[in-house]
Short mmCIF file of C-alpha atoms and ligand atoms in Angstrom, two decimals:
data_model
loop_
_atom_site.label_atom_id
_atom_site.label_comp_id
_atom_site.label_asym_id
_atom_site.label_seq_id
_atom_site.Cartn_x
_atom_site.Cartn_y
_atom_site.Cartn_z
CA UNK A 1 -16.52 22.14 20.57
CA UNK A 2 -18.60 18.98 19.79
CA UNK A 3 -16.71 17.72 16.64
CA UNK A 4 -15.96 14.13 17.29
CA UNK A 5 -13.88 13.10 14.54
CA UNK A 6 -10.39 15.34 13.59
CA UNK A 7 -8.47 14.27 10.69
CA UNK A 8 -4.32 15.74 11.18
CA UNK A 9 -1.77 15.30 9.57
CA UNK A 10 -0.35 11.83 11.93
CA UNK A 11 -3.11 10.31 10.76
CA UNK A 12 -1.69 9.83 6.95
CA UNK A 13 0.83 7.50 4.96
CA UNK A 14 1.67 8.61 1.99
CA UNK A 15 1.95 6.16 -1.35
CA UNK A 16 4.65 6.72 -3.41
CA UNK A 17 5.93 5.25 -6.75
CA UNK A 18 9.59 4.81 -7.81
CA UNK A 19 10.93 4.38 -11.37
CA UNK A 20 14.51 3.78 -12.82
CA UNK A 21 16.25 6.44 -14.37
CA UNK A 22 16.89 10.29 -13.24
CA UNK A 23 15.54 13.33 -13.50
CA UNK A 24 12.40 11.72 -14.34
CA UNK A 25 8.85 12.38 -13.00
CA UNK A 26 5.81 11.35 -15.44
CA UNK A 27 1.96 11.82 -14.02
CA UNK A 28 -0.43 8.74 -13.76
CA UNK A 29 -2.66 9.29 -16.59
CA UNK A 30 -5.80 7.94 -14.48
CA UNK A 31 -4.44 9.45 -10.80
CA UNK A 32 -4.15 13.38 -11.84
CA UNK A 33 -1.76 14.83 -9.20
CA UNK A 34 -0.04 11.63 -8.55
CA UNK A 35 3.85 10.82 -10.12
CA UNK A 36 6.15 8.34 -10.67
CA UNK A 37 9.86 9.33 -9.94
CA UNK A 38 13.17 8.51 -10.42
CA UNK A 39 14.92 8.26 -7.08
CA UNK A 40 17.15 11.49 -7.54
CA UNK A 41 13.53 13.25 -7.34
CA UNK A 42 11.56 10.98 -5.45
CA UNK A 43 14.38 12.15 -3.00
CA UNK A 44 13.54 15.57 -2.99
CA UNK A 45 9.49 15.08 -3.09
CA UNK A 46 10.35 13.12 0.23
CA UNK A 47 12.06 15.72 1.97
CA UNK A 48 8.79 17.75 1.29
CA UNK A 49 6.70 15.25 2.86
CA UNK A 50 8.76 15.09 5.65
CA UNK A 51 8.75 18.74 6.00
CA UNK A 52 5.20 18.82 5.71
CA UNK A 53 4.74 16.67 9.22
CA UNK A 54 3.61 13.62 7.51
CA UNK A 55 4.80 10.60 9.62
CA UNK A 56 5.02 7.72 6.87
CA UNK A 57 5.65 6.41 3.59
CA UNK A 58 4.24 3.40 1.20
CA UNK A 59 6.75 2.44 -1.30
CA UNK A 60 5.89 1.06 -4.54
CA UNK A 61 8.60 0.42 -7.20
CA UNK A 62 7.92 0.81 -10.42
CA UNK A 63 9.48 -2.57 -12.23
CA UNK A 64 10.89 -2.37 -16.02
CA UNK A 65 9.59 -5.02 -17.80
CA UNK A 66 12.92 -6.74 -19.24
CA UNK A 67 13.12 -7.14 -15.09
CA UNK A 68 10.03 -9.45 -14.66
CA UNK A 69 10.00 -13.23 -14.76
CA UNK A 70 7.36 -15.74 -13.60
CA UNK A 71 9.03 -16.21 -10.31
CA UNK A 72 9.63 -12.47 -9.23
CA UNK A 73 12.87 -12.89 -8.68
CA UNK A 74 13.98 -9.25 -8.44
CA UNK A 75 11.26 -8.85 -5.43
CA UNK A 76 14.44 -10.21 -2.84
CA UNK A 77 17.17 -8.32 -5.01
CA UNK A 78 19.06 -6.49 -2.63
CA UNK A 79 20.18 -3.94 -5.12
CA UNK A 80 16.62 -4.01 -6.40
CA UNK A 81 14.72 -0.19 -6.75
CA UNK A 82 12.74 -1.08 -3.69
CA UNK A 83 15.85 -1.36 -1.29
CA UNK A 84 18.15 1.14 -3.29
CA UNK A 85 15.54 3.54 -2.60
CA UNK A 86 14.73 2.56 1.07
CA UNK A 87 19.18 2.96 1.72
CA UNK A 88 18.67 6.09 0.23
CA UNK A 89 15.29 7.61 2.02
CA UNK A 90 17.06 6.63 5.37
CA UNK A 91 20.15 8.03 4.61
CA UNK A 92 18.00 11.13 4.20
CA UNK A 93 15.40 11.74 6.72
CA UNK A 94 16.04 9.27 9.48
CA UNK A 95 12.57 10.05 11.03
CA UNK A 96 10.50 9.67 8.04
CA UNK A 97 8.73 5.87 8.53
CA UNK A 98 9.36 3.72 5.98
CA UNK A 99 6.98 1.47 4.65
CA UNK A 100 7.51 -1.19 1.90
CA UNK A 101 5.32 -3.23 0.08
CA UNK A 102 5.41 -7.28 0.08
CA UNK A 103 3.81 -9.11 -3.37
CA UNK A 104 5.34 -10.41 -6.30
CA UNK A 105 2.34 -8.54 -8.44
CA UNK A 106 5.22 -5.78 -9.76
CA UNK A 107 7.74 -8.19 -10.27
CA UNK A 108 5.31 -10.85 -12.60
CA UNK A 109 5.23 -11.26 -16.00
CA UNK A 110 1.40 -12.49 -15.26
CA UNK A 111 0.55 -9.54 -12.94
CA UNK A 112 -0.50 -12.37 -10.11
CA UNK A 113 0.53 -11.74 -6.29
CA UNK A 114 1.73 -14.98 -5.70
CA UNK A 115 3.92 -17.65 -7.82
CA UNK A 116 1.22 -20.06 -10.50
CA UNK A 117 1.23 -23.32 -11.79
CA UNK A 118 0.71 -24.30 -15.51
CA UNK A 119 -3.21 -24.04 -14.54
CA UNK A 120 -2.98 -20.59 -13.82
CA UNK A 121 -3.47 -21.86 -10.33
CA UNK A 122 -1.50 -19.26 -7.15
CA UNK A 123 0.74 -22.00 -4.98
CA UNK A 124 0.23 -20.21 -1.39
CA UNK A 125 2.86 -22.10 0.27
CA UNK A 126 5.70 -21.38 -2.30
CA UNK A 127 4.69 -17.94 -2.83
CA UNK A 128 5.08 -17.31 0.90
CA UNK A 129 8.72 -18.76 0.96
CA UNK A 130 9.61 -16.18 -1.90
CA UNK A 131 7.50 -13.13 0.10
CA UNK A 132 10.06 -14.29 3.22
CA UNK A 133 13.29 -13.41 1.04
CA UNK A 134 11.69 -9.96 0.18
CA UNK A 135 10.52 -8.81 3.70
CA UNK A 136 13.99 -9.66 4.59
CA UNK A 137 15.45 -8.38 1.56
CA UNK A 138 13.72 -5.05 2.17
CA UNK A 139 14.67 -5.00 5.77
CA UNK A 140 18.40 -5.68 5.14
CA UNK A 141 18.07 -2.23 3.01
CA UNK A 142 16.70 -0.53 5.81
CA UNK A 143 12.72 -0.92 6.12
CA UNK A 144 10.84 0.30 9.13
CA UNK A 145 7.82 -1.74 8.34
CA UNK A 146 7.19 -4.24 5.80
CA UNK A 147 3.53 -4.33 4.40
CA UNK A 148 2.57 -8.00 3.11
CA UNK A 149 -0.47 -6.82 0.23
CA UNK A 150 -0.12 -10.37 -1.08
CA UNK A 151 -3.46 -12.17 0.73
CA UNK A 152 -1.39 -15.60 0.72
CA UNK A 153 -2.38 -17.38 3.71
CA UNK A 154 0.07 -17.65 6.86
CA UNK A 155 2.60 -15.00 5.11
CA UNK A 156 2.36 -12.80 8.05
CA UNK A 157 3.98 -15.85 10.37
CA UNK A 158 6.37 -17.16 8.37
CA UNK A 159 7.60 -13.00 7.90
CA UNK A 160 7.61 -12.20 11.71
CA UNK A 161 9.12 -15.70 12.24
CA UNK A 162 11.87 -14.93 9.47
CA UNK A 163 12.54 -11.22 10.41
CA UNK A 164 13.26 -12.10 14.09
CA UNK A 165 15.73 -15.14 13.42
CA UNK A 166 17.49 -12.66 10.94
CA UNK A 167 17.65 -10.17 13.75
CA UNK A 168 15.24 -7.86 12.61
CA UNK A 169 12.57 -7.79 15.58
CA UNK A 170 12.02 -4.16 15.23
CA UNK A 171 10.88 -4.21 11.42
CA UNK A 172 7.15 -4.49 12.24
CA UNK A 173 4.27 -5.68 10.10
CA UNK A 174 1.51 -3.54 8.76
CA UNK A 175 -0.66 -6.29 7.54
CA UNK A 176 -3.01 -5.99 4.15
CA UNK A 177 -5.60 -8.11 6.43
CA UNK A 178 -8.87 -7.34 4.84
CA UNK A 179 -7.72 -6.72 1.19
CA UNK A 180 -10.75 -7.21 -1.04
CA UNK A 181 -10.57 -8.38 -4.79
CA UNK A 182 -11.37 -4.92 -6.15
CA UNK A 183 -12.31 -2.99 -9.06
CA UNK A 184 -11.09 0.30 -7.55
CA UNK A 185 -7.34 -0.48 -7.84
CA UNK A 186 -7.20 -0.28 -11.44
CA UNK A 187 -5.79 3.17 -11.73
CA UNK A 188 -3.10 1.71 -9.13
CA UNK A 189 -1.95 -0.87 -11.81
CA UNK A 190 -1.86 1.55 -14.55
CA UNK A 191 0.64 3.21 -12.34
CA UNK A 192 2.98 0.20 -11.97
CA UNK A 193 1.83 -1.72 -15.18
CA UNK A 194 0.57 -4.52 -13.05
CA UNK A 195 -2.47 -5.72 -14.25
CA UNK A 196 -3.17 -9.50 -14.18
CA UNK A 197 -2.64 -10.82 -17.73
CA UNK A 198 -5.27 -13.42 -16.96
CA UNK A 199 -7.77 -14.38 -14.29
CA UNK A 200 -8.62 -11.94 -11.41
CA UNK A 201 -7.83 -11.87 -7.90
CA UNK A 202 -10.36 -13.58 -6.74
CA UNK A 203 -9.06 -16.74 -5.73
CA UNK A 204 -6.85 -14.68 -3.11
CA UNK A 205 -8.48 -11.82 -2.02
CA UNK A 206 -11.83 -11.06 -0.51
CA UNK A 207 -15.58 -11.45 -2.12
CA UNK A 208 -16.56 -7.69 -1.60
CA UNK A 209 -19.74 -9.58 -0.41
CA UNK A 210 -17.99 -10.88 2.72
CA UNK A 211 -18.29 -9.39 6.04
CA UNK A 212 -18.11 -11.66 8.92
CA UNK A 213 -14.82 -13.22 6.77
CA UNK A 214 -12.79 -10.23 7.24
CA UNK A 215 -13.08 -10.47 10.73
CA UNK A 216 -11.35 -14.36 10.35
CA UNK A 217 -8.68 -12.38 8.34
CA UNK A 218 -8.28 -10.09 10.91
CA UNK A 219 -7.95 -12.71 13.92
CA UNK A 220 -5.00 -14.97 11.67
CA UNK A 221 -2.93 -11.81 10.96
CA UNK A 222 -2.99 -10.50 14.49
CA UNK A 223 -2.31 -14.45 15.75
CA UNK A 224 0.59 -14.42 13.34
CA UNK A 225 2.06 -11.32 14.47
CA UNK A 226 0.73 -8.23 13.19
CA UNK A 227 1.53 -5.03 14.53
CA UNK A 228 -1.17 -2.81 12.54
CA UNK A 229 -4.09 -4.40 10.59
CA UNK A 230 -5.48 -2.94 7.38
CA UNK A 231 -8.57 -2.67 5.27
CA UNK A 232 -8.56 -1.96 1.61
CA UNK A 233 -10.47 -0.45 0.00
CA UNK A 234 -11.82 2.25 2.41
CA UNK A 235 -14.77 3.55 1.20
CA UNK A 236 -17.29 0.87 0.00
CA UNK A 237 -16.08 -0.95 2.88
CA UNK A 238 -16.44 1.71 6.21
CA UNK A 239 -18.65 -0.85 7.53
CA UNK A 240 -15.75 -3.44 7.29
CA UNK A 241 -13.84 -0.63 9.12
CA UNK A 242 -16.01 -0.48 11.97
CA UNK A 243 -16.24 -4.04 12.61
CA UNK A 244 -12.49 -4.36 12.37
CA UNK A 245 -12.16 -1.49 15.25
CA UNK A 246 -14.17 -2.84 17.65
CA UNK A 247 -12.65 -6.61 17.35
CA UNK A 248 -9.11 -4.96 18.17
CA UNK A 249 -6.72 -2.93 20.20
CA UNK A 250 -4.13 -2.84 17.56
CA UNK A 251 -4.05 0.51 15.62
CA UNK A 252 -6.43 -0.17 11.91
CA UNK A 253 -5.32 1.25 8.80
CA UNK A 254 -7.66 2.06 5.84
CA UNK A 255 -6.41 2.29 2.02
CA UNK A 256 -8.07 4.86 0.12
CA UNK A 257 -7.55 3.52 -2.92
CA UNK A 258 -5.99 4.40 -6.37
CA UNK A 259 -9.76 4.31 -7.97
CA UNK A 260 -11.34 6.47 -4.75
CA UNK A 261 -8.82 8.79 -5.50
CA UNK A 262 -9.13 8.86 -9.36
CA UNK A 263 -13.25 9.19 -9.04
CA UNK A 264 -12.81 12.53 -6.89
CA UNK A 265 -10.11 14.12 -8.74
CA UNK A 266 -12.01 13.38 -12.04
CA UNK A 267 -15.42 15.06 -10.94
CA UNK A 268 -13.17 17.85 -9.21
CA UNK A 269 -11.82 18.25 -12.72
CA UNK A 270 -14.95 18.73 -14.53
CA UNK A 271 -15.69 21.31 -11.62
CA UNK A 272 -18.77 18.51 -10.57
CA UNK A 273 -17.94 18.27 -7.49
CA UNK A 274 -15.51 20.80 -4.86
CA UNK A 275 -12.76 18.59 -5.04
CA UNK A 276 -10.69 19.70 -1.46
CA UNK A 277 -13.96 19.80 0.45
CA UNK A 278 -15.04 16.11 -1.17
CA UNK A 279 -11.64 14.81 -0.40
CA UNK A 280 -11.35 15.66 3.31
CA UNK A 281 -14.95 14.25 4.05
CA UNK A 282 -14.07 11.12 2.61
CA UNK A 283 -10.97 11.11 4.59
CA UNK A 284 -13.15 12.09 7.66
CA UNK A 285 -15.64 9.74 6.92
CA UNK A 286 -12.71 6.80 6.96
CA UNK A 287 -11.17 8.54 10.30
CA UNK A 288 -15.08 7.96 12.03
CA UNK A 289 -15.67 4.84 10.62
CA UNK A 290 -12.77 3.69 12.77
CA UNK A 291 -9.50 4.14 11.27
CA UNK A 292 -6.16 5.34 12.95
CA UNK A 293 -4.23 5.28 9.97
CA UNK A 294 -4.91 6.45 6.13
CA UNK A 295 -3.18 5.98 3.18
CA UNK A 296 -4.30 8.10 1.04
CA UNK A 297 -2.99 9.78 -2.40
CA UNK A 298 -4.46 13.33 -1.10
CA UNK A 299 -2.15 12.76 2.19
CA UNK A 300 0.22 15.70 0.89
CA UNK A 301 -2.72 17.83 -0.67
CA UNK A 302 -4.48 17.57 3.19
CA UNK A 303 -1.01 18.71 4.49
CA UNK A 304 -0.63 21.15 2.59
CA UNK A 305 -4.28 22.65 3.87
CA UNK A 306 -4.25 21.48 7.08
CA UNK A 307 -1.09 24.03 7.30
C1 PBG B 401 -0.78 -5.30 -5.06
C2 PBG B 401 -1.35 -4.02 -4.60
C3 PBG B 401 -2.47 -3.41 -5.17
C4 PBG B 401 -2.65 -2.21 -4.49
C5 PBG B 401 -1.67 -2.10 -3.50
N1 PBG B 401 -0.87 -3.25 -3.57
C6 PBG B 401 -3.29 -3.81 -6.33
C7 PBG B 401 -3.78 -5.19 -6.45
O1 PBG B 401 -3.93 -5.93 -5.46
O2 PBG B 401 -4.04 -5.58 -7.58
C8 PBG B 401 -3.72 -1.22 -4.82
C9 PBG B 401 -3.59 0.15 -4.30
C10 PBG B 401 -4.48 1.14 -4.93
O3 PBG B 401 -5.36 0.83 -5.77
O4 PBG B 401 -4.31 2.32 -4.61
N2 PBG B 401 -0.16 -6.14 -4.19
#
């Protein structure tokens, strides 16, 4: 009767990672539980999702090496996995929300976000011109939102800006706002092959050590046009979470993250820890700390209990 805090089933997006090929599904080594499939089965996983009540999607394509240049070119492909896959989710399960994710990070040979020079050094400006072609790219295939993960400044502008002259005004923009330079993706980029082949992230995305800066984040995206604002990682960053939801009206998403995910299935494993009761007070924890959205890696797992 007193419970404050209810975590259902709207409240989750659910990550998902797409490889070439058929009839293949292969488990992330360091995310047990968690897949990467061709589309013929990624199909069928997402009619289960949708079955299951759970609202959204997060697309991630998984991107074949021989397919990767400097430039990311096949980010704006429009016969690219990531739009194949959107045609063929919508063709599907028209109320399913689609999701897609914006950074050239797949699609590098170096692993960066964002295009470099011969110093290593990301070029913001140019990077965001290429991030344009892909948001449009993706929403020519289909895309109900497009999700910018990049952290290049003034992306989220020059995306609304592009999406409307191209007549998409009704793709919105779930902006990676408060994305911190963090240890706990690395299980994520095992699952894509991703990892930065030099440097870190640091020079784009947020000091862990920074409060008051996400707020600055916050305030550009929502200037520029963002229809939901996010905060990634959740867990070390709850307080970040907070602060976020009482600077805005707009609904706040939280990422629980590849390596959030990987810690509690790996003590649930060794039977260290009660692995479903861990995983929805984290969830619940994210939910009171102020979130309206998750994405989370358990989202089908919570479902599936919830049920
Ligand atoms: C890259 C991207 C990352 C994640 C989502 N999009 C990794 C990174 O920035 O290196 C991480 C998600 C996770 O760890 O679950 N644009």
């Amino acid at each position: 009767m007193v419970q404050e805090t209810h975590l259902t089933v709207n409240d989750l997006i659910y990550p998902m990672f797409v490889m070439e090929g058929e009839g293949q599904k292969e488990e992330i080594t360091s995310m047990p539980g968690c897949y990467r499939y061709s589309l013929d089965l990624l199909l069928k996983e997402v009619a289960e999702v949708y079955e299951l009540g759970i609202n959204a999607i997060a697309l991630f394509p998984v991107v074949p090496f021989e397919k990767k240049d400097a430039t990311g070119s096949e980010s704006h492909n429009p016969d690219g996995l990531a739009q194949r896959t959107v045609k063929a989710i919508k063709q599907l399960v028209q109320g399913l929300v689609v999701i897609t994710d914006v950074a050239l990070d797949p699609f590098t040979t170096h692993g960066h976000d964002g295009l470099i020079d011969e110093h290593g050094t990301i070029l913001n400006d140019p990077t965001v011109e290429v991030l344009v072609k892909m948001a449009i790219a993706q929403a020519v295939a289909g895309t109900d939102m497009v999700a910018p993960s990049d952290m290049m400044d003034g992306r989220i502008g020059a995306i609304r800006k592009a999406l409307d002259a191209a007549g998409y005004m009704d793709v919105g923009i779930l902006a990676y706002s408060a994305k911190y330079a963090s240890a706990y993706y690395g299980p994520f980029r095992d699952a894509l092959g991703s990892a930065p082949q030099f440097g870190d992230k640091k020079t784009y995305q947020m000091d862990s050590a920074n409060s008051a800066e996400a707020l600055k984040e916050i305030a550009l995206d929502i200037a520029e046009g963002a229809d939901i604002v996010m905060v990634k990682p959740a867990l070390a960053y709850l307080d970040i979470i907070r602060r976020v939801r009482e600077h805005t009206n707009l609904p706040v998403a939280a990422y629980n993250v590849s390596g959030e995910c990987a810690m509690i299935k790996a003590a649930g494993q060794q039977g260290w820890i009660d692995e479903n009761k861990v995983m929805m007070e984290t969830l619940t924890s994210i939910k009171r700390a102020g979130a309206d959205l998750i994405l989370t890696y358990f989202a089908k797992e919570v479902a599936l209990l919830l049920k």
